[in-house]
Short mmCIF file of C-alpha atoms in Angstrom, two decimals:
data_model
loop_
_atom_site.label_atom_id
_atom_site.label_comp_id
_atom_site.label_asym_id
_atom_site.label_seq_id
_atom_site.Cartn_x
_atom_site.Cartn_y
_atom_site.Cartn_z
CA GLN A 1 13.96 -8.88 -5.59
CA VAL A 2 10.21 -9.32 -5.73
CA GLN A 3 8.43 -8.20 -8.87
CA LEU A 4 4.73 -8.02 -9.67
CA VAL A 5 3.67 -8.95 -13.19
CA GLU A 6 0.22 -7.88 -14.33
CA SER A 7 -1.83 -9.02 -17.30
CA GLY A 8 -5.36 -8.86 -18.61
CA GLY A 9 -5.97 -5.21 -19.43
CA GLY A 10 -7.54 -4.09 -22.67
CA GLU A 11 -10.43 -2.23 -24.25
CA VAL A 12 -14.06 -3.19 -23.80
CA GLN A 13 -17.45 -1.68 -24.45
CA ASP A 14 -19.57 -0.09 -21.74
CA GLY A 15 -21.06 -2.95 -19.68
CA GLY A 16 -18.31 -5.40 -20.58
CA SER A 17 -15.99 -7.45 -18.40
CA LEU A 18 -12.29 -8.01 -17.94
CA ARG A 19 -10.12 -10.07 -15.62
CA LEU A 20 -6.81 -8.74 -14.38
CA SER A 21 -4.10 -11.01 -13.02
CA CYS A 22 -1.05 -10.25 -10.92
CA ALA A 23 1.65 -12.72 -9.98
CA ALA A 24 4.61 -12.11 -7.71
CA SER A 25 7.96 -13.47 -8.78
CA GLY A 26 10.57 -14.20 -6.21
CA ARG A 27 10.05 -15.39 -2.69
CA SER A 28 8.37 -13.01 -0.32
CA PHE A 29 5.82 -12.86 2.45
CA PHE A 30 2.98 -10.47 1.99
CA HIS A 31 0.63 -8.84 4.42
CA ALA A 32 -1.75 -7.83 1.64
CA MET A 33 -2.10 -7.49 -2.12
CA GLY A 34 -4.50 -5.56 -4.25
CA TRP A 35 -5.28 -3.17 -7.03
CA PHE A 36 -5.09 0.58 -7.42
CA ARG A 37 -5.92 2.70 -10.45
CA GLN A 38 -5.09 6.11 -11.81
CA ALA A 39 -7.03 7.93 -14.50
CA PRO A 40 -5.57 10.89 -16.42
CA GLY A 41 -5.63 14.02 -14.29
CA LYS A 42 -6.81 12.16 -11.20
CA GLU A 43 -5.15 10.90 -8.05
CA ARG A 44 -4.38 7.24 -7.58
CA GLU A 45 -7.32 5.38 -6.05
CA ARG A 46 -7.33 2.17 -4.03
CA VAL A 47 -9.78 -0.10 -5.81
CA ALA A 48 -9.71 -3.48 -4.09
CA THR A 49 -7.33 -5.13 -1.65
CA MET A 50 -7.13 -8.34 0.33
CA ARG A 51 -5.34 -9.20 3.57
CA TRP A 52 -3.53 -12.51 3.37
CA ALA A 53 -3.95 -13.51 7.02
CA ASN A 54 -7.73 -13.52 7.17
CA GLY A 55 -8.91 -12.83 3.62
CA ASP A 56 -10.52 -9.52 4.57
CA THR A 57 -11.28 -7.45 1.50
CA TYR A 58 -11.70 -3.78 0.79
CA TYR A 59 -13.55 -2.26 -2.16
CA SER A 60 -13.92 1.38 -3.04
CA ASP A 61 -17.50 2.60 -3.16
CA SER A 62 -17.17 3.20 -6.88
CA VAL A 63 -16.60 -0.50 -7.65
CA LYS A 64 -18.56 -2.33 -4.93
CA GLY A 65 -20.84 -4.94 -6.42
CA ARG A 66 -19.07 -4.86 -9.79
CA PHE A 67 -15.47 -5.85 -9.09
CA THR A 68 -14.26 -8.93 -7.22
CA ILE A 69 -10.78 -9.58 -5.87
CA SER A 70 -9.64 -13.14 -5.35
CA ARG A 71 -6.55 -15.19 -4.63
CA PRO A 72 -5.70 -18.85 -5.29
CA VAL A 73 -4.99 -20.66 -2.03
CA GLY A 74 -1.38 -20.44 -0.98
CA LYS A 75 -0.16 -18.39 -3.92
CA ASN A 76 1.19 -14.85 -4.15
CA THR A 77 -1.22 -14.15 -6.98
CA VAL A 78 -4.27 -11.93 -7.05
CA TYR A 79 -7.04 -11.51 -9.57
CA LEU A 80 -9.51 -8.70 -10.16
CA GLN A 81 -12.72 -9.52 -11.99
CA LEU A 82 -14.21 -6.35 -13.47
CA ASN A 83 -17.88 -6.60 -14.44
CA SER A 84 -20.40 -4.02 -15.62
CA LEU A 85 -17.57 -1.76 -16.67
CA LYS A 86 -18.25 1.94 -17.22
CA PRO A 87 -16.28 4.60 -19.07
CA ASP A 88 -15.38 6.08 -15.65
CA ASP A 89 -13.44 2.87 -14.94
CA THR A 90 -10.94 3.78 -17.65
CA ALA A 91 -7.52 4.02 -16.00
CA VAL A 92 -4.15 2.38 -15.58
CA TYR A 93 -4.61 -0.40 -13.05
CA TYR A 94 -1.66 -1.20 -10.79
CA CYS A 95 -1.10 -4.30 -8.75
CA ALA A 96 0.51 -3.64 -5.38
CA ALA A 97 1.71 -5.67 -2.43
CA GLN A 98 2.51 -4.86 1.17
CA GLN A 99 5.36 -6.99 2.38
CA VAL A 100 5.38 -8.25 5.95
CA GLY A 101 7.01 -5.56 8.05
CA ALA A 102 6.13 -2.75 5.65
CA THR A 103 3.71 -0.04 6.74
CA GLU A 104 2.33 0.60 3.29
CA TYR A 105 2.05 -1.01 -0.13
CA ASN A 106 5.72 -1.07 -1.11
CA VAL A 107 5.92 -3.29 -4.19
CA TRP A 108 4.23 -2.15 -7.40
CA GLY A 109 3.60 -3.59 -10.82
CA GLN A 110 4.12 -1.74 -14.06
CA GLY A 111 0.43 -1.12 -14.62
CA THR A 112 -2.05 -2.32 -17.21
CA GLN A 113 -4.40 -0.10 -19.21
CA VAL A 114 -8.15 -0.63 -18.98
CA THR A 115 -10.22 1.37 -21.45
CA VAL A 116 -14.01 1.31 -21.47
CA SER A 117 -15.65 2.88 -24.49
CA SER A 118 -19.23 4.11 -24.61
#
């Protein structure tokens, strides 16, 4: 069974940076991987995702220009570089993957907390 293991969360000051990592264990073929987040009292938000076939990326308007998603060639691993962090970025960040044949993101990590203090 495929599992996603996240790391890299923590607490930073307003304007700081963090790098989140997510690695898939087990053999699987993915259509896409990416990051979602959920803040207390808010709905889950898609933050940044990448399609494996062509490298196309998606960023939410709230993080464009500040966050960067990347993937090492040939690996089921994805990173999220978070720069110019704001208190509004405080949330639990979840790594997710869409397996080939799935119609939605169907594999989820356990989540990692990102806290930005002002």
